[in-house]
PDB file of C-alpha atoms in Angstrom:
ATOM      1  CA  MET A   1     -94.573  99.831-227.125  1.00  0.00           C
ATOM      2  CA  SER A   2     -91.948  98.847-224.601  1.00  0.00           C
ATOM      3  CA  THR A   3     -91.270  95.235-223.610  1.00  0.00           C
ATOM      4  CA  HIS A   4     -92.636  96.024-220.186  1.00  0.00           C
ATOM      5  CA  SER A   5     -95.947  97.334-221.483  1.00  0.00           C
ATOM      6  CA  ILE A   6     -96.302  94.431-223.971  1.00  0.00           C
ATOM      7  CA  LEU A   7     -95.856  91.970-221.113  1.00  0.00           C
ATOM      8  CA  GLU A   8     -98.265  93.975-218.990  1.00  0.00           C
ATOM      9  CA  THR A   9    -100.892  93.892-221.755  1.00  0.00           C
ATOM     10  CA  ALA A  10    -100.416  90.173-222.375  1.00  0.00           C
ATOM     11  CA  GLN A  11    -100.633  89.312-218.715  1.00  0.00           C
ATOM     12  CA  ALA A  12    -103.535  91.605-217.879  1.00  0.00           C
ATOM     13  CA  PRO A  13    -106.509  89.436-216.957  1.00  0.00           C
ATOM     14  CA  GLN A  14    -109.599  90.105-219.063  1.00  0.00           C
ATOM     15  CA  SER A  15    -112.231  91.831-216.990  1.00  0.00           C
ATOM     16  CA  GLN A  16    -115.540  90.038-216.629  1.00  0.00           C
ATOM     17  CA  ALA A  17    -117.116  93.386-217.394  1.00  0.00           C
ATOM     18  CA  GLY A  18    -115.738  93.187-220.951  1.00  0.00           C
ATOM     19  CA  ILE A  19    -116.069  91.013-224.051  1.00  0.00           C
ATOM     20  CA  SER A  20    -113.731  89.874-226.834  1.00  0.00           C
ATOM     21  CA  SER A  21    -113.627  91.369-230.351  1.00  0.00           C
ATOM     22  CA  THR A  22    -115.329  88.248-231.709  1.00  0.00           C
ATOM     23  CA  ALA A  23    -118.158  88.535-229.176  1.00  0.00           C
ATOM     24  CA  LEU A  24    -118.578  92.212-230.075  1.00  0.00           C
ATOM     25  CA  GLY A  25    -118.747  91.366-233.786  1.00  0.00           C
ATOM     26  CA  VAL A  26    -121.311  88.625-233.242  1.00  0.00           C
ATOM     27  CA  GLY A  27    -123.284  90.864-230.875  1.00  0.00           C
ATOM     28  CA  LEU A  28    -123.412  93.796-233.298  1.00  0.00           C
ATOM     29  CA  VAL A  29    -124.516  91.487-236.134  1.00  0.00           C
ATOM     30  CA  VAL A  30    -127.326  90.203-233.888  1.00  0.00           C
ATOM     31  CA  VAL A  31    -128.306  93.788-232.986  1.00  0.00           C
ATOM     32  CA  ALA A  32    -128.327  94.749-236.693  1.00  0.00           C
ATOM     33  CA  LEU A  33    -130.455  91.718-237.648  1.00  0.00           C
ATOM     34  CA  TYR A  34    -132.789  92.480-234.739  1.00  0.00           C
ATOM     35  CA  ALA A  35    -133.128  96.074-235.964  1.00  0.00           C
ATOM     36  CA  ILE A  36    -134.067  94.860-239.460  1.00  0.00           C
ATOM     37  CA  GLY A  37    -136.602  92.373-238.055  1.00  0.00           C
ATOM     38  CA  ALA A  38    -138.100  95.000-235.733  1.00  0.00           C
ATOM     39  CA  SER A  39    -138.411  97.503-238.607  1.00  0.00           C
ATOM     40  CA  VAL A  40    -140.259  94.915-240.702  1.00  0.00           C
ATOM     41  CA  ALA A  41    -142.592  94.088-237.771  1.00  0.00           C
ATOM     42  CA  VAL A  42    -143.404  97.756-237.107  1.00  0.00           C
ATOM     43  CA  HIS A  43    -143.853  98.525-240.826  1.00  0.00           C
ATOM     44  CA  GLN A  44    -146.225  95.557-241.184  1.00  0.00           C
ATOM     45  CA  ALA A  45    -148.200  96.661-238.108  1.00  0.00           C
ATOM     46  CA  LEU A  46    -148.567 100.176-239.520  1.00  0.00           C
ATOM     47  CA  THR A  47    -149.658  98.846-242.916  1.00  0.00           C
ATOM     48  CA  TYR A  48    -152.415  96.805-241.268  1.00  0.00           C
ATOM     49  CA  SER A  49    -153.594  99.776-239.258  1.00  0.00           C
ATOM     50  CA  ALA A  50    -153.972 102.389-242.010  1.00  0.00           C
ATOM     51  CA  HIS A  51    -157.552 101.488-242.867  1.00  0.00           C
ATOM     52  CA  PHE A  52    -159.711 104.311-241.537  1.00  0.00           C
ATOM     53  CA  ASP A  53    -159.864 107.917-242.613  1.00  0.00           C
ATOM     54  CA  LEU A  54    -161.418 110.262-240.065  1.00  0.00           C
ATOM     55  CA  LYS A  55    -163.648 112.964-241.588  1.00  0.00           C
ATOM     56  CA  ARG A  56    -165.291 114.466-238.496  1.00  0.00           C
ATOM     57  CA  GLU A  57    -165.639 113.903-234.776  1.00  0.00           C
ATOM     58  CA  ALA A  58    -167.781 115.761-232.243  1.00  0.00           C
ATOM     59  CA  LEU A  59    -169.469 115.471-228.881  1.00  0.00           C
ATOM     60  CA  THR A  60    -173.109 116.465-229.236  1.00  0.00           C
ATOM     61  CA  GLU A  61    -176.448 115.726-227.597  1.00  0.00           C
ATOM     62  CA  LEU A  62    -179.004 113.130-228.651  1.00  0.00           C
ATOM     63  CA  ASN A  63    -182.436 113.219-227.004  1.00  0.00           C
ATOM     64  CA  GLY A  64    -181.066 115.251-224.132  1.00  0.00           C
ATOM     65  CA  GLN A  65    -178.118 112.981-223.398  1.00  0.00           C
ATOM     66  CA  PRO A  66    -174.518 113.265-224.573  1.00  0.00           C
ATOM     67  CA  ALA A  67    -173.557 111.487-227.758  1.00  0.00           C
ATOM     68  CA  LEU A  68    -170.481 110.918-229.872  1.00  0.00           C
ATOM     69  CA  GLU A  69    -170.660 111.657-233.575  1.00  0.00           C
ATOM     70  CA  VAL A  70    -167.991 110.331-235.880  1.00  0.00           C
ATOM     71  CA  GLU A  71    -167.782 110.349-239.655  1.00  0.00           C
ATOM     72  CA  VAL A  72    -165.254 107.935-241.037  1.00  0.00           C
ATOM     73  CA  THR A  73    -164.315 106.343-244.348  1.00  0.00           C
ATOM     74  CA  LEU A  74    -163.284 102.728-244.398  1.00  0.00           C
ATOM     75  CA  LYS A  75    -160.429 102.899-246.901  1.00  0.00           C
ATOM     76  CA  ALA A  76    -159.766  99.168-247.093  1.00  0.00           C
ATOM     77  CA  LEU A  77    -160.953  95.985-245.452  1.00  0.00           C
ATOM     78  CA  PRO A  78    -158.482  94.611-242.913  1.00  0.00           C
ATOM     79  CA  THR A  79    -156.355  91.792-244.251  1.00  0.00           C
ATOM     80  CA  SER A  80    -156.241  90.135-240.851  1.00  0.00           C
ATOM     81  CA  LEU A  81    -159.107  89.757-238.406  1.00  0.00           C
ATOM     82  CA  TRP A  82    -156.949  88.938-235.399  1.00  0.00           C
ATOM     83  CA  GLY A  83    -159.038  90.695-232.803  1.00  0.00           C
ATOM     84  CA  ASP A  84    -162.510  92.042-233.472  1.00  0.00           C
ATOM     85  CA  LYS A  85    -164.410  90.091-236.121  1.00  0.00           C
ATOM     86  CA  SER A  86    -166.476  93.118-237.125  1.00  0.00           C
ATOM     87  CA  PRO A  87    -166.051  96.874-236.647  1.00  0.00           C
ATOM     88  CA  LYS A  88    -166.508  98.089-233.096  1.00  0.00           C
ATOM     89  CA  LEU A  89    -166.682 101.557-231.592  1.00  0.00           C
ATOM     90  CA  GLY A  90    -165.197 101.876-228.118  1.00  0.00           C
ATOM     91  CA  ILE A  91    -165.798 104.916-225.913  1.00  0.00           C
ATOM     92  CA  ASN A  92    -163.610 105.218-222.834  1.00  0.00           C
ATOM     93  CA  SER A  93    -163.424 107.537-219.863  1.00  0.00           C
ATOM     94  CA  VAL A  94    -160.380 109.799-219.787  1.00  0.00           C
ATOM     95  CA  SER A  95    -159.868 109.430-216.043  1.00  0.00           C
ATOM     96  CA  GLY A  96    -159.023 106.251-214.197  1.00  0.00           C
ATOM     97  CA  PRO A  97    -158.334 103.696-212.959  1.00  0.00           C
ATOM     98  CA  PRO A  98    -160.936 102.432-212.787  1.00  0.00           C
ATOM     99  CA  TYR A  99    -161.734 103.362-216.373  1.00  0.00           C
ATOM    100  CA  VAL A 100    -165.256 103.138-217.685  1.00  0.00           C
ATOM    101  CA  TRP A 101    -165.872 102.078-221.242  1.00  0.00           C
ATOM    102  CA  ASN A 102    -168.668 101.212-223.580  1.00  0.00           C
ATOM    103  CA  ASP A 103    -168.119  99.028-226.644  1.00  0.00           C
ATOM    104  CA  LEU A 104    -170.684  99.138-229.431  1.00  0.00           C
ATOM    105  CA  THR A 105    -170.749  96.688-232.318  1.00  0.00           C
ATOM    106  CA  TRP A 106    -171.548  97.648-235.909  1.00  0.00           C
ATOM    107  CA  GLU A 107    -174.946  95.989-235.487  1.00  0.00           C
ATOM    108  CA  GLN A 108    -175.711  97.947-232.309  1.00  0.00           C
ATOM    109  CA  LEU A 109    -174.840 101.141-234.152  1.00  0.00           C
ATOM    110  CA  GLU A 110    -177.297 100.060-236.896  1.00  0.00           C
ATOM    111  CA  LEU A 111    -174.791 100.677-239.657  1.00  0.00           C
ATOM    112  CA  PRO A 112    -174.801  98.995-243.083  1.00  0.00           C
ATOM    113  CA  GLU A 113    -172.442  96.147-243.928  1.00  0.00           C
ATOM    114  CA  PRO A 114    -168.842  97.467-243.941  1.00  0.00           C
ATOM    115  CA  ALA A 115    -167.441  97.970-247.433  1.00  0.00           C
ATOM    116  CA  ALA A 116    -164.164  99.346-248.735  1.00  0.00           C
ATOM    117  CA  GLY A 117    -164.430 102.990-249.745  1.00  0.00           C
ATOM    118  CA  ALA A 118    -167.724 103.600-247.924  1.00  0.00           C
ATOM    119  CA  THR A 119    -168.229 106.495-245.510  1.00  0.00           C
ATOM    120  CA  TYR A 120    -170.173 105.997-242.290  1.00  0.00           C
ATOM    121  CA  GLN A 121    -171.820 108.475-239.974  1.00  0.00           C
ATOM    122  CA  ILE A 122    -171.789 107.039-236.487  1.00  0.00           C
ATOM    123  CA  ARG A 123    -173.920 108.419-233.660  1.00  0.00           C
ATOM    124  CA  ALA A 124    -173.426 106.738-230.323  1.00  0.00           C
ATOM    125  CA  PRO A 125    -175.191 107.791-227.117  1.00  0.00           C
ATOM    126  CA  ILE A 126    -173.054 108.109-223.999  1.00  0.00           C
ATOM    127  CA  THR A 127    -175.013 106.771-221.058  1.00  0.00           C
ATOM    128  CA  GLY A 128    -174.749 105.648-217.439  1.00  0.00           C
ATOM    129  CA  GLU A 129    -171.473 105.951-215.575  1.00  0.00           C
ATOM    130  CA  LEU A 130    -169.621 106.956-218.744  1.00  0.00           C
ATOM    131  CA  ALA A 131    -171.921 109.992-219.088  1.00  0.00           C
ATOM    132  CA  GLU A 132    -171.138 110.896-215.473  1.00  0.00           C
ATOM    133  CA  ARG A 133    -167.408 110.631-216.186  1.00  0.00           C
ATOM    134  CA  LEU A 134    -167.834 112.801-219.262  1.00  0.00           C
ATOM    135  CA  ARG A 135    -169.541 115.408-217.080  1.00  0.00           C
ATOM    136  CA  LEU A 136    -166.640 115.315-214.595  1.00  0.00           C
ATOM    137  CA  ASP A 137    -163.753 115.003-217.075  1.00  0.00           C
ATOM    138  CA  GLY A 138    -165.243 117.140-219.830  1.00  0.00           C
ATOM    139  CA  ALA A 139    -163.904 114.675-222.400  1.00  0.00           C
ATOM    140  CA  VAL A 140    -163.901 111.041-223.535  1.00  0.00           C
ATOM    141  CA  LYS A 141    -161.633 108.912-225.672  1.00  0.00           C
ATOM    142  CA  TRP A 142    -162.946 106.839-228.526  1.00  0.00           C
ATOM    143  CA  SER A 143    -161.556 104.285-230.914  1.00  0.00           C
ATOM    144  CA  LEU A 144    -162.848 102.423-233.918  1.00  0.00           C
ATOM    145  CA  SER A 145    -161.368  98.999-234.396  1.00  0.00           C
ATOM    146  CA  TRP A 146    -161.780  96.086-236.737  1.00  0.00           C
ATOM    147  CA  GLY A 147    -159.305  93.249-236.574  1.00  0.00           C
ATOM    148  CA  GLU A 148    -155.916  94.825-236.967  1.00  0.00           C
ATOM    149  CA  ALA A 149    -157.348  98.098-238.215  1.00  0.00           C
ATOM    150  CA  ARG A 150    -157.604 100.806-235.628  1.00  0.00           C
ATOM    151  CA  LEU A 151    -158.477 104.475-235.508  1.00  0.00           C
ATOM    152  CA  ARG A 152    -157.634 105.904-232.165  1.00  0.00           C
ATOM    153  CA  GLN A 153    -158.034 109.410-230.901  1.00  0.00           C
ATOM    154  CA  HIS A 154    -156.760 111.704-228.213  1.00  0.00           C
ATOM    155  CA  PRO A 155    -159.305 112.893-225.629  1.00  0.00           C
ATOM    156  CA  LEU A 156    -162.252 114.582-227.312  1.00  0.00           C
ATOM    157  CA  SER A 157    -163.935 117.407-225.409  1.00  0.00           C
ATOM    158  CA  LYS A 158    -167.099 119.411-226.092  1.00  0.00           C
TER     159      LYS A 158
ATOM    160  CA  MET B   1    -110.689  99.583-227.734  1.00  0.00           C
ATOM    161  CA  THR B   2    -110.564  97.787-224.397  1.00  0.00           C
ATOM    162  CA  ASP B   3    -112.654  94.719-223.693  1.00  0.00           C
ATOM    163  CA  VAL B   4    -114.801  96.788-221.331  1.00  0.00           C
ATOM    164  CA  GLY B   5    -115.264  99.460-223.995  1.00  0.00           C
ATOM    165  CA  ARG B   6    -116.285  96.807-226.540  1.00  0.00           C
ATOM    166  CA  ALA B   7    -118.908  95.464-224.147  1.00  0.00           C
ATOM    167  CA  ARG B   8    -120.189  98.981-223.446  1.00  0.00           C
ATOM    168  CA  LEU B   9    -120.547  99.529-227.212  1.00  0.00           C
ATOM    169  CA  LEU B  10    -122.628  96.352-227.528  1.00  0.00           C
ATOM    170  CA  TYR B  11    -124.907  97.114-224.563  1.00  0.00           C
ATOM    171  CA  GLY B  12    -125.195 100.753-225.590  1.00  0.00           C
ATOM    172  CA  SER B  13    -126.153  99.757-229.161  1.00  0.00           C
ATOM    173  CA  ALA B  14    -128.844  97.380-227.891  1.00  0.00           C
ATOM    174  CA  LEU B  15    -130.203 100.002-225.489  1.00  0.00           C
ATOM    175  CA  ALA B  16    -130.183 102.713-228.172  1.00  0.00           C
ATOM    176  CA  LEU B  17    -132.018 100.418-230.602  1.00  0.00           C
ATOM    177  CA  GLY B  18    -134.666  99.625-227.993  1.00  0.00           C
ATOM    178  CA  VAL B  19    -135.161 103.282-227.052  1.00  0.00           C
ATOM    179  CA  VAL B  20    -135.455 104.337-230.713  1.00  0.00           C
ATOM    180  CA  LEU B  21    -138.054 101.601-231.319  1.00  0.00           C
ATOM    181  CA  LEU B  22    -139.893 102.606-228.130  1.00  0.00           C
ATOM    182  CA  PHE B  23    -140.199 106.240-229.219  1.00  0.00           C
ATOM    183  CA  PHE B  24    -141.053 105.290-232.804  1.00  0.00           C
ATOM    184  CA  ILE B  25    -143.887 102.978-231.691  1.00  0.00           C
ATOM    185  CA  TYR B  26    -145.330 104.865-228.708  1.00  0.00           C
ATOM    186  CA  GLY B  27    -144.238 108.397-229.482  1.00  0.00           C
ATOM    187  CA  LYS B  28    -144.797 108.643-233.232  1.00  0.00           C
ATOM    188  CA  HIS B  29    -147.328 105.941-234.106  1.00  0.00           C
ATOM    189  CA  PHE B  30    -149.298 105.375-230.875  1.00  0.00           C
ATOM    190  CA  ASN B  31    -152.592 106.458-232.461  1.00  0.00           C
ATOM    191  CA  ASP B  32    -151.983 104.519-235.664  1.00  0.00           C
ATOM    192  CA  LEU B  33    -151.757 101.095-234.050  1.00  0.00           C
ATOM    193  CA  SER B  34    -154.367  98.850-232.503  1.00  0.00           C
ATOM    194  CA  GLU B  35    -154.109  97.992-228.831  1.00  0.00           C
ATOM    195  CA  SER B  36    -153.389  94.366-229.666  1.00  0.00           C
ATOM    196  CA  ARG B  37    -150.601  95.457-232.039  1.00  0.00           C
ATOM    197  CA  LEU B  38    -149.140  97.779-229.400  1.00  0.00           C
ATOM    198  CA  VAL B  39    -149.128  94.868-226.965  1.00  0.00           C
ATOM    199  CA  LEU B  40    -147.403  92.582-229.477  1.00  0.00           C
ATOM    200  CA  LEU B  41    -144.871  95.257-230.401  1.00  0.00           C
ATOM    201  CA  SER B  42    -143.824  95.593-226.765  1.00  0.00           C
ATOM    202  CA  PHE B  43    -141.728  92.476-227.386  1.00  0.00           C
ATOM    203  CA  VAL B  44    -139.858  94.340-230.133  1.00  0.00           C
ATOM    204  CA  TRP B  45    -138.484  97.189-228.008  1.00  0.00           C
ATOM    205  CA  PHE B  46    -138.494  95.553-224.586  1.00  0.00           C
ATOM    206  CA  PHE B  47    -135.693  93.003-225.033  1.00  0.00           C
ATOM    207  CA  PRO B  48    -133.007  95.300-226.494  1.00  0.00           C
ATOM    208  CA  VAL B  49    -133.730  97.756-223.664  1.00  0.00           C
ATOM    209  CA  VAL B  50    -133.540  95.053-220.987  1.00  0.00           C
ATOM    210  CA  PHE B  51    -130.377  93.538-222.480  1.00  0.00           C
ATOM    211  CA  GLY B  52    -128.694  96.939-222.716  1.00  0.00           C
ATOM    212  CA  VAL B  53    -129.654  98.037-219.204  1.00  0.00           C
ATOM    213  CA  TYR B  54    -128.616  94.735-217.622  1.00  0.00           C
ATOM    214  CA  GLY B  55    -125.352  94.828-219.563  1.00  0.00           C
ATOM    215  CA  LEU B  56    -124.444  98.326-218.391  1.00  0.00           C
ATOM    216  CA  VAL B  57    -125.597  97.744-214.801  1.00  0.00           C
ATOM    217  CA  GLY B  58    -123.875  94.349-214.840  1.00  0.00           C
ATOM    218  CA  GLN B  59    -120.631  96.017-215.959  1.00  0.00           C
ATOM    219  CA  ALA B  60    -120.784  98.407-213.021  1.00  0.00           C
ATOM    220  CA  THR B  61    -121.510  95.514-210.649  1.00  0.00           C
ATOM    221  CA  VAL B  62    -118.648  93.402-211.993  1.00  0.00           C
ATOM    222  CA  LYS B  63    -116.212  96.331-211.938  1.00  0.00           C
ATOM    223  CA  ARG B  64    -117.069  96.967-208.286  1.00  0.00           C
ATOM    224  CA  ARG B  65    -116.574  93.268-207.564  1.00  0.00           C
ATOM    225  CA  GLU B  66    -113.186  93.239-209.329  1.00  0.00           C
ATOM    226  CA  ALA B  67    -111.939  96.460-207.716  1.00  0.00           C
ATOM    227  CA  PRO B  68    -109.118  95.912-205.211  1.00  0.00           C
ATOM    228  CA  PRO B  69    -110.265  96.123-201.603  1.00  0.00           C
ATOM    229  CA  ALA B  70    -109.917  99.551-200.072  1.00  0.00           C
ATOM    230  CA  PRO B  71    -106.996  99.966-197.703  1.00  0.00           C
ATOM    231  CA  ALA B  72    -107.823  99.451-194.058  1.00  0.00           C
ATOM    232  CA  SER B  73    -108.907 102.668-192.465  1.00  0.00           C
ATOM    233  CA  THR B  74    -110.417 103.649-189.208  1.00  0.00           C
ATOM    234  CA  GLU B  75    -113.028 105.635-191.149  1.00  0.00           C
ATOM    235  CA  GLY B  76    -114.223 102.501-192.999  1.00  0.00           C
ATOM    236  CA  PRO B  77    -116.993 101.311-190.663  1.00  0.00           C
ATOM    237  CA  GLU B  78    -118.262 104.846-190.054  1.00  0.00           C
ATOM    238  CA  LYS B  79    -118.378 105.575-193.797  1.00  0.00           C
ATOM    239  CA  ALA B  80    -120.210 102.312-194.469  1.00  0.00           C
ATOM    240  CA  ALA B  81    -122.703 103.014-191.690  1.00  0.00           C
ATOM    241  CA  THR B  82    -123.316 106.556-192.977  1.00  0.00           C
ATOM    242  CA  ALA B  83    -123.797 105.283-196.533  1.00  0.00           C
ATOM    243  CA  ALA B  84    -126.265 102.642-195.300  1.00  0.00           C
ATOM    244  CA  VAL B  85    -128.270 105.193-193.325  1.00  0.00           C
ATOM    245  CA  VAL B  86    -128.330 107.723-196.191  1.00  0.00           C
ATOM    246  CA  GLY B  87    -129.161 105.014-198.742  1.00  0.00           C
ATOM    247  CA  GLY B  88    -131.932 103.613-196.543  1.00  0.00           C
ATOM    248  CA  ALA B  89    -133.413 107.052-195.918  1.00  0.00           C
ATOM    249  CA  VAL B  90    -133.380 107.943-199.629  1.00  0.00           C
ATOM    250  CA  GLY B  91    -134.943 104.568-200.468  1.00  0.00           C
ATOM    251  CA  ALA B  92    -137.652 105.062-197.846  1.00  0.00           C
ATOM    252  CA  ILE B  93    -138.438 108.562-199.165  1.00  0.00           C
ATOM    253  CA  ILE B  94    -138.667 107.281-202.755  1.00  0.00           C
ATOM    254  CA  ILE B  95    -141.024 104.462-201.691  1.00  0.00           C
ATOM    255  CA  ARG B  96    -143.107 106.908-199.640  1.00  0.00           C
ATOM    256  CA  VAL B  97    -143.398 109.339-202.577  1.00  0.00           C
ATOM    257  CA  ILE B  98    -144.305 106.503-204.961  1.00  0.00           C
ATOM    258  CA  PHE B  99    -147.069 105.256-202.629  1.00  0.00           C
ATOM    259  CA  ARG B 100    -148.485 108.754-202.068  1.00  0.00           C
ATOM    260  CA  ARG B 101    -148.490 109.671-205.756  1.00  0.00           C
ATOM    261  CA  MET B 102    -149.783 106.460-207.272  1.00  0.00           C
ATOM    262  CA  PRO B 103    -152.547 103.955-206.611  1.00  0.00           C
ATOM    263  CA  PRO B 104    -151.401 101.060-204.375  1.00  0.00           C
ATOM    264  CA  ILE B 105    -151.572  98.488-207.176  1.00  0.00           C
ATOM    265  CA  ILE B 106    -149.159 100.532-209.351  1.00  0.00           C
ATOM    266  CA  SER B 107    -146.846 101.282-206.404  1.00  0.00           C
ATOM    267  CA  LEU B 108    -146.642  97.598-205.499  1.00  0.00           C
ATOM    268  CA  GLY B 109    -146.144  96.752-209.169  1.00  0.00           C
ATOM    269  CA  LEU B 110    -143.234  99.204-209.426  1.00  0.00           C
ATOM    270  CA  LEU B 111    -141.588  97.794-206.299  1.00  0.00           C
ATOM    271  CA  LEU B 112    -142.100  94.252-207.608  1.00  0.00           C
ATOM    272  CA  VAL B 113    -140.497  95.196-210.945  1.00  0.00           C
ATOM    273  CA  LEU B 114    -137.590  96.834-209.100  1.00  0.00           C
ATOM    274  CA  GLY B 115    -137.108  93.733-206.922  1.00  0.00           C
ATOM    275  CA  LEU B 116    -137.272  91.410-209.929  1.00  0.00           C
ATOM    276  CA  PHE B 117    -134.829  93.623-211.826  1.00  0.00           C
ATOM    277  CA  MET B 118    -132.283  93.341-209.016  1.00  0.00           C
ATOM    278  CA  LEU B 119    -132.621  89.548-208.841  1.00  0.00           C
ATOM    279  CA  PRO B 120    -130.001  88.578-211.484  1.00  0.00           C
ATOM    280  CA  LEU B 121    -127.543  91.116-210.038  1.00  0.00           C
ATOM    281  CA  PHE B 122    -127.803  89.489-206.609  1.00  0.00           C
ATOM    282  CA  LEU B 123    -127.925  85.887-207.819  1.00  0.00           C
ATOM    283  CA  ILE B 124    -125.025  85.954-210.301  1.00  0.00           C
ATOM    284  CA  LYS B 125    -122.074  86.435-207.975  1.00  0.00           C
ATOM    285  CA  LYS B 126    -119.279  85.149-210.191  1.00  0.00           C
ATOM    286  CA  GLY B 127    -120.531  85.508-213.756  1.00  0.00           C
ATOM    287  CA  SER B 128    -119.573  88.110-216.308  1.00  0.00           C
ATOM    288  CA  ALA B 129    -121.638  91.177-217.232  1.00  0.00           C
ATOM    289  CA  LEU B 130    -122.596  89.380-220.456  1.00  0.00           C
ATOM    290  CA  ARG B 131    -124.009  86.518-218.424  1.00  0.00           C
ATOM    291  CA  ILE B 132    -125.954  88.938-216.222  1.00  0.00           C
ATOM    292  CA  ALA B 133    -127.371  90.594-219.357  1.00  0.00           C
ATOM    293  CA  THR B 134    -128.273  87.254-220.960  1.00  0.00           C
ATOM    294  CA  VAL B 135    -129.832  85.725-217.834  1.00  0.00           C
ATOM    295  CA  GLY B 136    -131.639  88.967-217.007  1.00  0.00           C
ATOM    296  CA  THR B 137    -133.122  89.219-220.509  1.00  0.00           C
ATOM    297  CA  ALA B 138    -134.123  85.529-220.496  1.00  0.00           C
ATOM    298  CA  MET B 139    -135.746  85.977-217.089  1.00  0.00           C
ATOM    299  CA  TRP B 140    -137.960  88.799-218.382  1.00  0.00           C
ATOM    300  CA  ILE B 141    -139.382  86.799-221.323  1.00  0.00           C
ATOM    301  CA  PRO B 142    -141.864  84.756-219.214  1.00  0.00           C
ATOM    302  CA  LEU B 143    -142.408  87.736-216.905  1.00  0.00           C
ATOM    303  CA  LEU B 144    -143.431  89.984-219.818  1.00  0.00           C
ATOM    304  CA  VAL B 145    -145.701  87.274-221.245  1.00  0.00           C
ATOM    305  CA  ALA B 146    -147.306  86.752-217.800  1.00  0.00           C
ATOM    306  CA  PHE B 147    -147.808  90.512-217.389  1.00  0.00           C
ATOM    307  CA  LEU B 148    -149.408  90.961-220.805  1.00  0.00           C
ATOM    308  CA  VAL B 149    -151.636  87.888-220.460  1.00  0.00           C
ATOM    309  CA  PHE B 150    -152.698  88.072-216.788  1.00  0.00           C
ATOM    310  CA  VAL B 151    -152.131  91.610-215.477  1.00  0.00           C
ATOM    311  CA  PHE B 152    -152.423  94.085-218.384  1.00  0.00           C
ATOM    312  CA  PRO B 153    -156.025  93.169-219.404  1.00  0.00           C
ATOM    313  CA  SER B 154    -157.248  93.903-215.853  1.00  0.00           C
ATOM    314  CA  LEU B 155    -155.621  97.340-215.631  1.00  0.00           C
TER     315      LEU B 155
END
């Protein structure tokens, strides 16, 4: 490197668009630590959520009105009940906003006490505005949730 | 590596991390996670993305600020006027398309987000790109919390 270019480099003002080597090192360490922390958080979230095993799902009719039928095994009880205190079936309209939904508790579904390893056959009528949306959309979404545990499905059509 | 290149590496790494997390959570495991977990995990991917985007946009802003003034030319005012007219027209078309395609609440929300995003770039006139990225990211912490607590449940 010539004397001229050395002087030029030394005298060149650092752009405010840049950072020093030290700042880069510190920044990359922070990014790496953040990546580790984020991986742990996502892994933990997935572990909590793997509680249901879906056996069957169908849209049928019950006493002349549409109904959702779901057969599911509860593989394990949720370790955290942040959220719903007992299992809950939610049925949502596909179209929106405004979305229409109907939440049914375990008691409303008249199901036995939830237990690890047990399989449940759920039959839930779809009534009112949600039934009208089902007629228009040809599909609904449903989800089964209990605390952190969640089984969520893509739109289900007849 | 130049100081600008080093900064780009840092912002690019943060942005890449955020995008990877975003696709992993919403693309691969969307149906495996509860809604409450998905809401909580938005904090995980959101901040690297915001930091990276503000860093890269801040770099461009600072570079433009540091660029030597263009030599005086008789075409200057005309060019600036043309750019303003073209920019305004494009902006108006984008806003018009957004409002026609989406419900008003989402259109207004998008414009609000865009306005809030530009805020640190306008307010920090003398700071570095790193400062823009830091302030911008810090600004979005309460905004994200407010959105998830007050707005998201009503959508």
